[in-house]
XYZ file of C-alpha atoms in Angstrom:
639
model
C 160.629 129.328 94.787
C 162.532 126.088 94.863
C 161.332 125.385 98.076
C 157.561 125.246 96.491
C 158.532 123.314 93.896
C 159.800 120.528 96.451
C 156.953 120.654 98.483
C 154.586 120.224 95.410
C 156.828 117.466 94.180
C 156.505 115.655 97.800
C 152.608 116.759 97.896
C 152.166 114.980 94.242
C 154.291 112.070 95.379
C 152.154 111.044 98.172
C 148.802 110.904 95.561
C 150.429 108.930 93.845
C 151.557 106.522 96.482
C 147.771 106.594 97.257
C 146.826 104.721 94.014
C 145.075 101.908 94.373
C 144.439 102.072 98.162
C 141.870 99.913 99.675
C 138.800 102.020 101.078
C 135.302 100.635 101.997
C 132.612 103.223 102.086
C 129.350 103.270 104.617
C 126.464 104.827 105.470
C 123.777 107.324 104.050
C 123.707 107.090 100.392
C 121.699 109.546 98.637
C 121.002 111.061 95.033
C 121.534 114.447 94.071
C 119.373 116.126 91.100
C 120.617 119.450 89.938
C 117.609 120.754 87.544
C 118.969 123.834 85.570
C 116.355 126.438 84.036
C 115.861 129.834 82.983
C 113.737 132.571 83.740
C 112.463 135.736 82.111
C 109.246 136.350 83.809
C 107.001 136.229 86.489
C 103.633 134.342 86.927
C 100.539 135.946 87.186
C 99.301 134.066 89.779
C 102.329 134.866 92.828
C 105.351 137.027 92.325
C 107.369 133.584 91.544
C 109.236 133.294 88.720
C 108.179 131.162 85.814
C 111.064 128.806 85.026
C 111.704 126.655 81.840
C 113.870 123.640 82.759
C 116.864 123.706 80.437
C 118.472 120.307 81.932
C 118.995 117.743 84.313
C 122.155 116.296 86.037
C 122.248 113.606 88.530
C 125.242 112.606 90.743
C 125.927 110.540 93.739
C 125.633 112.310 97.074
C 126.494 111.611 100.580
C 128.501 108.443 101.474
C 128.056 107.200 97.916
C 129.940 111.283 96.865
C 132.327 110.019 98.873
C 133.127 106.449 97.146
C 132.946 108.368 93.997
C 135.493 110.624 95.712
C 137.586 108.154 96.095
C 137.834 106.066 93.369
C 138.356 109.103 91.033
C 141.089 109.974 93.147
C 142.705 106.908 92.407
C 141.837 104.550 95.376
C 140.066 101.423 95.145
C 136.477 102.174 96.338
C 133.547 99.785 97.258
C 130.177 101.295 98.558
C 128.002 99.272 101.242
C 124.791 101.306 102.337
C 120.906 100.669 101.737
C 119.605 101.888 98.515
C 115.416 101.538 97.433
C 114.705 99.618 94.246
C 113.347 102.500 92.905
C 114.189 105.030 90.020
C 116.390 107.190 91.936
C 118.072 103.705 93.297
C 118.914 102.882 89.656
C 120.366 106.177 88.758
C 122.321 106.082 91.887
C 123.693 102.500 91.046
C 124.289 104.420 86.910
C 126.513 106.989 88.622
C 128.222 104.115 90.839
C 129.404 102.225 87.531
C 130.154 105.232 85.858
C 133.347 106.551 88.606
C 134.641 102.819 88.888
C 132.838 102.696 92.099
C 132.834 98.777 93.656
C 129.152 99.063 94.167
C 127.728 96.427 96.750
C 124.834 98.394 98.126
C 121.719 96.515 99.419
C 118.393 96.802 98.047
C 115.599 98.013 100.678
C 112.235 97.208 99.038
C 109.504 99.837 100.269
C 112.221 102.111 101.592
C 113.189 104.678 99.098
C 116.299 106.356 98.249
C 116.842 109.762 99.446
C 116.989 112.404 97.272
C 117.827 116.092 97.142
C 116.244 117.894 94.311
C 117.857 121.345 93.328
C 116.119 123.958 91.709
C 118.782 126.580 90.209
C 118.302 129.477 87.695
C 121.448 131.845 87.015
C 123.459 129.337 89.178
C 120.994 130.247 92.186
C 119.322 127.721 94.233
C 115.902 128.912 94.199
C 114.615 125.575 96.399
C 115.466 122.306 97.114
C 112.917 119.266 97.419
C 114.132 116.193 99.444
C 112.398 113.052 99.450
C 113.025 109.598 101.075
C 111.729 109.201 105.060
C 114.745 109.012 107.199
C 112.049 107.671 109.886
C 111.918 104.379 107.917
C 113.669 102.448 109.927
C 115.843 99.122 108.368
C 113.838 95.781 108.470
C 115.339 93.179 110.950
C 116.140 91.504 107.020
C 117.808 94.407 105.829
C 120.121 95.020 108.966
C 120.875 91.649 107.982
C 121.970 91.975 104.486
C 123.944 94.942 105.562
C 125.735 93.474 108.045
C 126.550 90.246 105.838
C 127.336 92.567 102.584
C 130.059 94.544 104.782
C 131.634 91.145 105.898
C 131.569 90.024 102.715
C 133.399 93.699 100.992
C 135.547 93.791 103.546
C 137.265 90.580 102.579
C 136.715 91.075 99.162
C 138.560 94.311 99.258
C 141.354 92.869 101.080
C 141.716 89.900 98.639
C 141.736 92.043 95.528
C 144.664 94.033 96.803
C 146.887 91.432 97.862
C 146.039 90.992 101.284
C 146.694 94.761 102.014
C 144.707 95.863 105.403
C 141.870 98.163 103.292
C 140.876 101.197 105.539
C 136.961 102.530 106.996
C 134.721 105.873 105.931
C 132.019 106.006 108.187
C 128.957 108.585 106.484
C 126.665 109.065 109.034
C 124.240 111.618 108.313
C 121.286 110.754 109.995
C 118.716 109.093 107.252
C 119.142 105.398 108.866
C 121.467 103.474 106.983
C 123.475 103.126 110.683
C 121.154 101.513 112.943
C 123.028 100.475 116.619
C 123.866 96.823 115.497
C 125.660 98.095 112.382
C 127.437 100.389 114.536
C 128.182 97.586 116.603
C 129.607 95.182 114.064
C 131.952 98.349 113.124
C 133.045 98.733 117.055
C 133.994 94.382 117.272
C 135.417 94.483 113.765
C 137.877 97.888 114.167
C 140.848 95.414 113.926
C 139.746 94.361 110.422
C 140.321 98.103 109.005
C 143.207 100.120 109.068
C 142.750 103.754 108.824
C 139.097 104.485 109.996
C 137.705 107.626 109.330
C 134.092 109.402 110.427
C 131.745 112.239 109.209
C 128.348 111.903 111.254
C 126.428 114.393 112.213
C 125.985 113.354 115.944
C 130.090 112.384 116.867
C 128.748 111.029 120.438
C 126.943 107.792 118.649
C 130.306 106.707 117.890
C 133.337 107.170 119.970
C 133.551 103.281 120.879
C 135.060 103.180 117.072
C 137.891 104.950 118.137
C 138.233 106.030 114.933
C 141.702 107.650 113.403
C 139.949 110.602 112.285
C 136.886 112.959 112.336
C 136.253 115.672 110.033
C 133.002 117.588 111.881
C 131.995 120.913 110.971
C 132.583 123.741 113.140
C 128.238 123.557 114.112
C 128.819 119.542 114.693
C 132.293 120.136 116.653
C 130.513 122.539 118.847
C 127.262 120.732 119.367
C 129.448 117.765 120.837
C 131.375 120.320 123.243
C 127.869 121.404 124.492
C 126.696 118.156 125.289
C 129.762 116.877 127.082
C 130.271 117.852 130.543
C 133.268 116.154 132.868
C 131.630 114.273 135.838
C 134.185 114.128 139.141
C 134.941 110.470 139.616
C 132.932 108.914 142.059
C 132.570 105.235 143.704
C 130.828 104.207 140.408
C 131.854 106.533 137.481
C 129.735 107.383 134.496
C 131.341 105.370 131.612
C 131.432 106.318 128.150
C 128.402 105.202 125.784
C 129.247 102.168 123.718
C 127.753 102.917 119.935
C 126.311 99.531 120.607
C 124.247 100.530 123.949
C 126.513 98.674 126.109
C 128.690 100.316 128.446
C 132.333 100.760 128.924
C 133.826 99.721 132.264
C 135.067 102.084 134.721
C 138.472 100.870 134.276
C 138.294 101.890 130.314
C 141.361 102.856 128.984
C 139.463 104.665 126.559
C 138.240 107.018 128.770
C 140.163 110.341 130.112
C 143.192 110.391 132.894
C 143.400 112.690 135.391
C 140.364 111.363 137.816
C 137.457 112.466 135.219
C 135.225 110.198 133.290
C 134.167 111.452 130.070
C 129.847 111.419 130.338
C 127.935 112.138 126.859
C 124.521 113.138 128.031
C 121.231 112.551 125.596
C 118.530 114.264 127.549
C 115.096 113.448 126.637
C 113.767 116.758 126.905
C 114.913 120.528 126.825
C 115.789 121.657 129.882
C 114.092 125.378 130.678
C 117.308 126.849 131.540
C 118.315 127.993 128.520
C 121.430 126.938 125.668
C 124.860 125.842 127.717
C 127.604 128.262 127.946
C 131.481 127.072 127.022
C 134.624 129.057 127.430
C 137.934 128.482 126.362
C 140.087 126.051 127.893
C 137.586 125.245 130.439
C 135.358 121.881 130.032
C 131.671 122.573 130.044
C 130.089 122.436 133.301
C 127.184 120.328 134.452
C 125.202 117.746 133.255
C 121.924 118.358 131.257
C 122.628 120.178 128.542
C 120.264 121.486 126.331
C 119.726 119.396 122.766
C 118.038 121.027 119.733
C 118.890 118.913 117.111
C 117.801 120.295 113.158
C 115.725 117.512 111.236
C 116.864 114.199 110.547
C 120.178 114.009 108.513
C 120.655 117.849 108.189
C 123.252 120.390 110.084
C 121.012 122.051 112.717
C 119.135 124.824 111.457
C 120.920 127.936 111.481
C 124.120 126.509 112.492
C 125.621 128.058 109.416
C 125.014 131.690 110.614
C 128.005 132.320 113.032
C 128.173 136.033 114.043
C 131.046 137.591 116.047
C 129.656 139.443 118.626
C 131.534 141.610 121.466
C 132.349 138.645 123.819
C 132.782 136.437 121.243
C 131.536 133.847 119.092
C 127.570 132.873 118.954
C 126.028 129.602 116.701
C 122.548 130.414 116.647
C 119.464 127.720 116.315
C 122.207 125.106 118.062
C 121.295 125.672 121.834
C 125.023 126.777 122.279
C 126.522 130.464 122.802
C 130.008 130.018 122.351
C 131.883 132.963 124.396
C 135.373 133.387 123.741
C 136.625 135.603 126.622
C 139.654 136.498 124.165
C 138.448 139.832 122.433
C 136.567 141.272 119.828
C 139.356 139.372 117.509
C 139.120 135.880 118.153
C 137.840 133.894 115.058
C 135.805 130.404 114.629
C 139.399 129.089 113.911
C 141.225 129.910 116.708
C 138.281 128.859 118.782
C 138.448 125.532 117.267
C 142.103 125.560 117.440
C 141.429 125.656 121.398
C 139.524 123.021 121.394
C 140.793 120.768 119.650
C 142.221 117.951 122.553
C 139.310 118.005 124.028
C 137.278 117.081 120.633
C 139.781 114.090 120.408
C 138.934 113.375 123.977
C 135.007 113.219 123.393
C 135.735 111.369 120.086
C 138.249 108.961 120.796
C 139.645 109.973 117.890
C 143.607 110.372 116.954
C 142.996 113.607 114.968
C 140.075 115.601 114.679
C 139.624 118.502 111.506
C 137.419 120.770 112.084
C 136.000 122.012 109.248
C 135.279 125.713 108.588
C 133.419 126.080 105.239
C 135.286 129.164 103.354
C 137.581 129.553 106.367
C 138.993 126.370 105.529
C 140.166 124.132 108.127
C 141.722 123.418 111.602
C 143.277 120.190 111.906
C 145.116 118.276 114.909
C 146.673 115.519 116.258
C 147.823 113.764 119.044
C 151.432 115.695 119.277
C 149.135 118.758 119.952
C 150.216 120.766 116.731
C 147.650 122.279 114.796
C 147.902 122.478 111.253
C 145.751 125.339 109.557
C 144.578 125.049 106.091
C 142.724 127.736 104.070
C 139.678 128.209 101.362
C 138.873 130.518 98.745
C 134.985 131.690 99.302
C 133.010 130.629 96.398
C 128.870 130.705 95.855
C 126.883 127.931 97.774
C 125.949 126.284 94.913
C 129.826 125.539 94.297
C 130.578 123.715 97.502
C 127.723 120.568 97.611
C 129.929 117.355 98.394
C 133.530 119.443 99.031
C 133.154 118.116 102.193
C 133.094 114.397 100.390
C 136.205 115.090 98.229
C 138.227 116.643 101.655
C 137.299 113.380 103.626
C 138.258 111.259 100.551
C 141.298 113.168 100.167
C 142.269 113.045 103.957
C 141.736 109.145 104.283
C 143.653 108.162 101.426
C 146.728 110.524 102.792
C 146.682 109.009 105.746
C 146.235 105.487 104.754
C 149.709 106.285 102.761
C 151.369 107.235 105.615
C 151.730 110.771 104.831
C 152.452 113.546 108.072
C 149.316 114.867 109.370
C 150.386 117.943 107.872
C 150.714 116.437 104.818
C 146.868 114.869 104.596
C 145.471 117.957 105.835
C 147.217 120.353 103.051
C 145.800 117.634 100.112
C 142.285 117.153 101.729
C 141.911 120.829 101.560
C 143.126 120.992 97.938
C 141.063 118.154 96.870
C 138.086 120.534 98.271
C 139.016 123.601 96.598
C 139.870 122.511 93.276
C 136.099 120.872 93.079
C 134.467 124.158 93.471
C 134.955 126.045 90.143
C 131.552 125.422 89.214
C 127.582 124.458 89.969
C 126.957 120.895 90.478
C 128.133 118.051 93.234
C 131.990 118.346 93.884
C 134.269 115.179 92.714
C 137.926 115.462 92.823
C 139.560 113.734 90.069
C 143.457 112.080 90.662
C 144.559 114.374 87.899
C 142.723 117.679 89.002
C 144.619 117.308 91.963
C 147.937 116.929 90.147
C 147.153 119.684 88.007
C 146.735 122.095 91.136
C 149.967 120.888 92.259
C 151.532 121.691 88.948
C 152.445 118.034 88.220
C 151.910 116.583 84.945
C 148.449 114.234 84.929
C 149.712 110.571 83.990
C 147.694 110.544 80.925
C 149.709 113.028 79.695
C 146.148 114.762 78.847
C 146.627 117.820 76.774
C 144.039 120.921 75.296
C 145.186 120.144 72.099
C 143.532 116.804 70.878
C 142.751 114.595 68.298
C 139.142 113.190 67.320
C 140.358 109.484 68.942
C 141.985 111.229 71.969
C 138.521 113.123 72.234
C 136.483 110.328 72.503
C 138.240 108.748 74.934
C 138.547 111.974 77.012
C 134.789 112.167 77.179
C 133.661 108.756 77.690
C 136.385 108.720 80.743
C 134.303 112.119 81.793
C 130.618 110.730 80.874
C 131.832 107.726 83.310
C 132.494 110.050 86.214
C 128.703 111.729 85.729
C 130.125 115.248 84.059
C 128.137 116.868 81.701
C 129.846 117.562 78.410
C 129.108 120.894 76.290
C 130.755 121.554 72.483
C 131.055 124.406 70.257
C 132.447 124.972 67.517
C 133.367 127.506 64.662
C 136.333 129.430 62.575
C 137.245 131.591 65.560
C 139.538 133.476 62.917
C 140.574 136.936 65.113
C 139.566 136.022 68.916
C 138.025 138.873 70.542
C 135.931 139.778 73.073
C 132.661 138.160 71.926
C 134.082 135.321 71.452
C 135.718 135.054 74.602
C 131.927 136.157 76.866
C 130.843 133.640 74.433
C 132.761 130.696 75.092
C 132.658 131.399 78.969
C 128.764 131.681 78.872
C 129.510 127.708 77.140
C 131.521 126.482 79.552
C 128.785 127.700 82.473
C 126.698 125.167 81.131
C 128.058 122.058 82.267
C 131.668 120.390 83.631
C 133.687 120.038 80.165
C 133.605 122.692 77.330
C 134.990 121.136 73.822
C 135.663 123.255 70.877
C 135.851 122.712 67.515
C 137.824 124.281 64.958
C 137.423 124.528 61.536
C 140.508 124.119 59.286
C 141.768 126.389 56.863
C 140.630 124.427 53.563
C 137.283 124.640 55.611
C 137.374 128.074 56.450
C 138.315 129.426 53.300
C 135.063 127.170 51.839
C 132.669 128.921 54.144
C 134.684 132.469 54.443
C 135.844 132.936 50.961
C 139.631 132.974 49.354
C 140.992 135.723 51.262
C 140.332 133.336 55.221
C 141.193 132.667 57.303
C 142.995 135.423 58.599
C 145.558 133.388 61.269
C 146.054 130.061 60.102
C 145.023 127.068 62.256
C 147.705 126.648 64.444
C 147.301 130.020 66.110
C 143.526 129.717 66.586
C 143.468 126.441 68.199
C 146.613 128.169 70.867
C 144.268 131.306 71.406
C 142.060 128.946 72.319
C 143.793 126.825 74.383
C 144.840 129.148 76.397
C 141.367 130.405 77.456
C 140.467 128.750 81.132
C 136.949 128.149 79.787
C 137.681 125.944 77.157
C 138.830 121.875 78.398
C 139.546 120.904 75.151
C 140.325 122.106 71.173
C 139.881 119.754 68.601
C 140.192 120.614 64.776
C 138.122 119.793 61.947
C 138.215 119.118 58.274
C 134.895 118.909 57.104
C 132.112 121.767 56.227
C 130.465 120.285 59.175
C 130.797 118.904 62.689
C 128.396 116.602 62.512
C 130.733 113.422 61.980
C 132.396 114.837 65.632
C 129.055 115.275 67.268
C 128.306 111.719 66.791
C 131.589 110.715 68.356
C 131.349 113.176 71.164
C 127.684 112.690 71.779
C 127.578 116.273 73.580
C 124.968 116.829 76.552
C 124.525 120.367 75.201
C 125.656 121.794 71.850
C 125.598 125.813 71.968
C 125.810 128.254 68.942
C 126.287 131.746 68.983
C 122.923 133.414 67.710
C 119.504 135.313 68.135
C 117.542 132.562 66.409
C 115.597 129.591 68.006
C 117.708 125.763 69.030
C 115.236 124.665 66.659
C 116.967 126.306 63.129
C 120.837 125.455 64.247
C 121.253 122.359 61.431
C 122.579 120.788 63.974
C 119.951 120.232 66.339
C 118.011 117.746 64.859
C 121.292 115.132 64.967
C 122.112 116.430 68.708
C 117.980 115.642 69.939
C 119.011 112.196 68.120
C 121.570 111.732 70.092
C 119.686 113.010 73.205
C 121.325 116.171 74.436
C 120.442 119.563 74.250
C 120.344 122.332 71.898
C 120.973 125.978 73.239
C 121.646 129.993 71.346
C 123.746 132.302 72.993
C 123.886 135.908 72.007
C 126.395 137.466 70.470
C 128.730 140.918 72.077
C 126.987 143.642 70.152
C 129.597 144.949 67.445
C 131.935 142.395 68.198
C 132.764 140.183 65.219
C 135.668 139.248 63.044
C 134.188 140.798 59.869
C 133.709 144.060 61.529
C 137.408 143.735 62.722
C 138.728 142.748 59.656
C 136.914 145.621 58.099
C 138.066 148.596 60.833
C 141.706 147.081 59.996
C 141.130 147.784 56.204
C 139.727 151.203 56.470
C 142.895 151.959 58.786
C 145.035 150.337 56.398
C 143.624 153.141 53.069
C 144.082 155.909 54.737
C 147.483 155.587 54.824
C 147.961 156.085 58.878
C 150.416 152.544 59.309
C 152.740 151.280 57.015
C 152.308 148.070 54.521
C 150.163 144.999 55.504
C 151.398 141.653 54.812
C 149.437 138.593 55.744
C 149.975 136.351 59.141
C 153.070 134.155 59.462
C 153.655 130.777 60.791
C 155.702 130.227 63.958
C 158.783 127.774 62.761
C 157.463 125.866 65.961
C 154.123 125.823 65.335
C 151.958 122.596 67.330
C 150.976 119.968 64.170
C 147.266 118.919 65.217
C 147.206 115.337 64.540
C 144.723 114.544 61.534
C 145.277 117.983 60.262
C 146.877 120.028 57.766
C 149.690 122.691 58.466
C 149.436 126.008 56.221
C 152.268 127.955 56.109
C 152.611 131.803 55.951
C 153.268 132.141 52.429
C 149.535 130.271 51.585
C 147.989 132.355 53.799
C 146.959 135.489 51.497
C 147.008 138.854 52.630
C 144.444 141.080 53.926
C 142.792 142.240 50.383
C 139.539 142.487 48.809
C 136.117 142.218 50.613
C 135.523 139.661 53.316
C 132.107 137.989 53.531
C-alpha cells in the first residue's frame, strides 16, 4: 500500500513539473458536432427512426483536440494548421479561446473546415456526416502562410517561456494540412524543437523527422510493417524516402546496420498476388507490397475488426494477414510487443506506442524494454479524441524528463479518465490528479458556494463542457432520486445541484421539514458520483442561481411538458435547454415519510425522535446551520 502511494506521489509530481511546458501543435484541424436527440418512433416512410434533436455540442477535434489536450493539462499550447473562414472555422477558433489554446491557425478562403457530424440517440451513434474535401489541396499562398505562421509560433513560443526549447506534435491525418514542403520545413528545422512527437496515419511520409515518438494504432503500426521490406545491400542501395522527396544518401546514418537498407515502397497499383504475409521476428519479404489504403484521413476500413484465428492474428480490409506462428494464445499485444524495434527502425523514431484501443497500450524504447499499459473497455461513443489526450499526455511527460515508463503509465491515464462519458475526450490537469489521488491545486471541492460556482463553470464553459443543474429539497435520498440525478448527469459533462435550505424547505414542505437538516442532504449528495457539484440555496426559488450559472440544460423531475417548469421561460432567456425526467414509480419522500409513520403507530419499534446534527457538521458558506433540537420530530401530516 505504501508503495502505491509513492508511486502516485512521483506520478503526480511529474504533471506538475509539466506545467507550463512549451508545445506547438500541427496538422489536421477539424470540428466535431455531437447532435443529441431522442426517439420514440418510427417513420412511416422507412423503418428509420424519427429523432427530435434535444442539443448540440461542438468541440475541437483532431490536431486542434490535441492543443486543447494540452493546454488543459497544464502546458502552454499554440495551434498552427489551416482552418476555412467559414462557420465551422469560427466555432473551431470559439473552442480554441475557450481551453487557453494559443490559436495561430491560418485562414484558407474557399477551403472549408472539416467536420464530423454525430448523430447519437440513447448515447448511440446512429450516423456520422463529414464534410470538408481533403482533395483540396493548399494554395501555393496558403503553404506560404503556413510555413511563415510556424516560424513565427515557434519563436514566439520560445520567447514567452524564457527561452526554454518548446517541443513538436505532428497530427497528420490525411485531410491536407501537411503538404511535402511543410513536411520539409519540419525535417530542416528538427533542431528548433525539442521533444517531437507524431500521430499520422501513413508513418512512412515521415521518418526523415526522426521524431522522439510515435503513437500509431495497432491497424497503422501494421500497415507500415506490410509495406516495408529489407532490400540486401547492393552497389547502389535503396535509401530511405526523405518526407521532402529528396533522398537520403547511402551512407545515412539514419538508416539500419547490419548490411540492409531500410526501402519504404509506395506502389502505384495493387499487385494481383494477394495481401503480404509477416511473421514474427522475421522482416517482411520482398518488395511490392500490396496498398489498400481506407479514404482520405480515416483508419483503413475495417482495420478495427481484428479476429484471432487458429494461426494467429488477421486485420481485415488492410491488405495484411498477420500470422503469429506462436499459438492459438498470442494476443495483438504481444504481437506488437514483437515488433516493436523494428517499428522504431521504419520510423526513425526513439520510442514507438502502439496503441491498442481497450487493450490499452504497448510502448518501447531504445533500451528494448517494453512497458505495457492497460484500458478499461467503454462504448465507442466514449473514446472520440482519447487518442488526443494519450499523445498530449505522453509529450508533455517526456518533455519533463520523466522515464519512459513513467510517460507511458500517465498518457494512458490521461486516456482513461476522459472516457466516462459521450462527447470528444479532454483531459483536464486536475482530472488527472484526481485519478492519482492527489489533491487538484484549486483545492476544488463538491461542496460550494454561489461565487465558487460561478467560477467553477465559467472555467468549464471555457474548456467547451456542457453544464446541466437541478435542483430541489432532496429531504430522505432514495432510489428515485438517485436514477434521477444519474439520468441528469447523462446529459452533459458537469451536473450541479441545488439545495434548498431548511427555512426554504419548511416554506414549501410545511412546519414539520425537512426531515434531515441541510448539512446531511448536501453530504448524501456529495457523495453520489453523478453529481460535480452541491450548492445550497436560500430563496423559494433558484432563479437568482440560474442566472449566475447560466445552465446548458436545466432538468426537473416530472411527467409534464419543459414548457410548464416556471423555470423555463428564464433558462430559454438565457439560451439553454429545458428537459422532464420521470420519476421511480412509488419512490418519493412523502410516501417514505408516511410508511415510517404507519410503522411508528403500530407500536412495532420503539420512540421516534427527530434527526440530529453531527458536532462536525460541514458549514456551507452563505448558509444557515440548524441544529438538532430545531429540527422537529416526525409528527403530524406531511404535505
Amino acid at each position: 500500500m505504501a508503495r502505491a502511494a509513492a508511486e502516485q506521489v512521483r506520478l503526480a509530481d511529474v504533471v506538475q513539473s509539466w506545467l507550463g511546458r512549451p508545445v506547438l501543435v500541427i496538422g489536421d484541424a477539424m470540428l466535431d458536432e455531437w447532435r443529441f436527440a431522442d426517439s420514440d418512433r418510427l417513420c412511416r416512410e422507412a423503418p428509420a427512426p424519427v429523432l427530435t434533436l434535444r442539443r448540440r455540442i461542438s468541440a475541437a477535434g483532431g490536431a486542434a483536440n490535441t492543443a486543447v489536450n494540452i493546454a488543459t493539462l497544464g502546458g502552454r499550447s499554440v495551434l498552427v494548421a489551416p482552418v476555412g473562414a467559414d462557420a465551422a472555422g469560427d466555432e473551431l477558433h470559439d473552442c480554441l479561446d475557450r481551453a487557453g489554446v494559443w490559436d495561430r491557425t491560418v485562414s484558407q478562403p474557399g477551403r472549408p473546415t472539416p467536420v464530423k457530424r454525430r448523430m447519437l440517440a440513447d448515447d448511440q451513434i446512429l450516423l456520422r456526416e463529414d464534410s470538408g474535401d481533403p482533395d483540396d489541396p493548399l494554395s501555393d499562398v496558403g503553404v506560404d502562410c503556413l510555413l511563415t505562421a510556424l516560424d513565427c509560433a515557434s519563436e514566439e513560443l520560445r520567447a514567452a517561456s524564457g527561452g526554454e526549447v518548446p517541443a513538436l506534435v505532428v497530427c497528420d491525418y490525411g485531410l491536407g494540412a501537411l503538404p511535402a514542403p511543410v513536411r520539409a520545413w519540419l525535417v530542416e528545422n528538427r533542431h528548433r524543437y525539442a521533444t517531437v512527437a507524431l500521430d499520422a496515419h501513413d508513418l512512412a511520409d515521415w521518418r526523415g523527422l526522426a521524431p522522439t515518438v510515435v503513437t500509431p494504432s495497432f491497424a497503422e503500426a501494421t500497415r507500415l510493417l506490410a509495406r516495408a521490406g529489407t532490400v540486401a545491400s547492393t552497389t547502389q542501395p535503396v535509401a530511405p524516402a526523405d518526407p521532402a522527396g529528396a533522398t537520403a544518401s547511402p551512407t545515412d546514418d539514419s538508416t539500419p546496420t547490419g548490411g540492409h537498407e531500410l526501402h519504404l515502397e509506395h506502389p502505384e497499383v495493387d499487385p494481383a498476388d494477394g495481401p503480404s504475409e509477416l511473421t514474427v521476428g522475421t522482416a517482411p519479404g520482398g518488395a511490392g507490397m500490396r496498398r489498400t489504403d481506407g479514404p482520405i484521413g480515416e483508419p483503413t476500413p475495417g482495420e478495427s475488426r481484428v479476429a484471432l484465428t487458429r494461426d494467429g492474428l488477421s486485420v481485415t480490409g488492410t491488405g495484411v494477414t498477420v500470422n503469429a506462428e506462436a499459438g492459438a494464445g498470442v494476443d495483438r499485444a504481444v504481437l506488437a510487443e514483437s515488433r516493436l524495434a523494428e517499428l522504431r527502425a521504419h520510423t526513425g523514431a526513439d520510442v514507438v506506442a502502439v496503441t491498442l484501443d481497450t487493450e490499452g497500450a504497448v510502448v518501447g524504447g531504445a533500451d528494448g524494454t517494453p512497458a505495457r499499459s492497460h484500458s478499461t473497455p467503454v462504448p465507442a461513443s466514449h473514446t472520440v479524441g482519447a487518442g488526443d489526450a494519450y499523445l498530449a499526455a505522453m509529450t508533455l511527460a517526456l518533455a519533463a524528463d520523466a522515464p519512459l515508463s513513467t510517460a507511458a503509465q500517465l498518457a494512458q491515464l490521461a486516456a482513461t479518465s476522459t472516457v466516462a462519458g459521450t462527447g470528444t475526450c479532454v483531459c483536464r490537469r486536475e482530472d488527472l490528479l484526481a485519478a492519482l489521488g492527489r489533491p487538484t491545486p484549486d483545492g476544488r471541492q463538491v461542496l460550494v458556494d454561489t461565487r465558487s460556482l460561478t467560477e467553477i463553470v465559467a472555467e468549464h464553459r471555457r474548456a467547451g463542457r456542457s453544464i446541466v443543474f437541478t435542483n430541489g429539497c432532496f429531504d430522505v435520498l432514495h432510489r428515485g432520486h438517485v436514477r434521477y440525478l444519474e439520468q441528469a448527469r447523462a446529459l452533459g459533462d458537469l451536473l450541479v445541484v441545488a439545495v434548498n435550505s431548511d427555512g426554504s424547505v419548511r416554506r414549501l414542505k410545511g412546519a414539520d421539514r425537512p426531515v434531515n437538516p441541510i448539512e446531511d442532504r448536501t453530504a448524501l449528495l456529495a457523495a453520489l458520483a453523478c453529481v460535480d457539484h452541491v450548492v445550497v440555496f436560500e430563496e423559494d426559488s433558484p432563479a437568482t442561481l440560474i442566472e449566475a450559472v447560466r445552465p446548458d440544460i436545466y432538468v426537473k423531475g416530472g411527467d409534464y411538458p419543459p414548457e410548464l417548469v416556471p423555470e423555463a421561460p428564464l433558462v430559454q432567456r438565457l439560451g439553454g435547454q429545458v428537459r422532464t425526467l420521470g420519476y421511480v414509480p412509488d419512490r418519493s419522500t412523502s410516501a417514505i415519510i408516511d410508511r415510517i409513520r404507519a410503522h411508528g403507530q403500530d407500536g412495532v419499534t420503539g420512540t421516534e425522535t427527530g434527526p440530529t446534527v453531527p458536532a462536525s457538521g460541514v458549514q456551507i458558506p452563505g448558509t444557515t446551520t440548524t441544529t438538532g433540537a430545531d429540527t422537529p420530530p416526525l409528527t403530524g401530516k406531511a404535505p
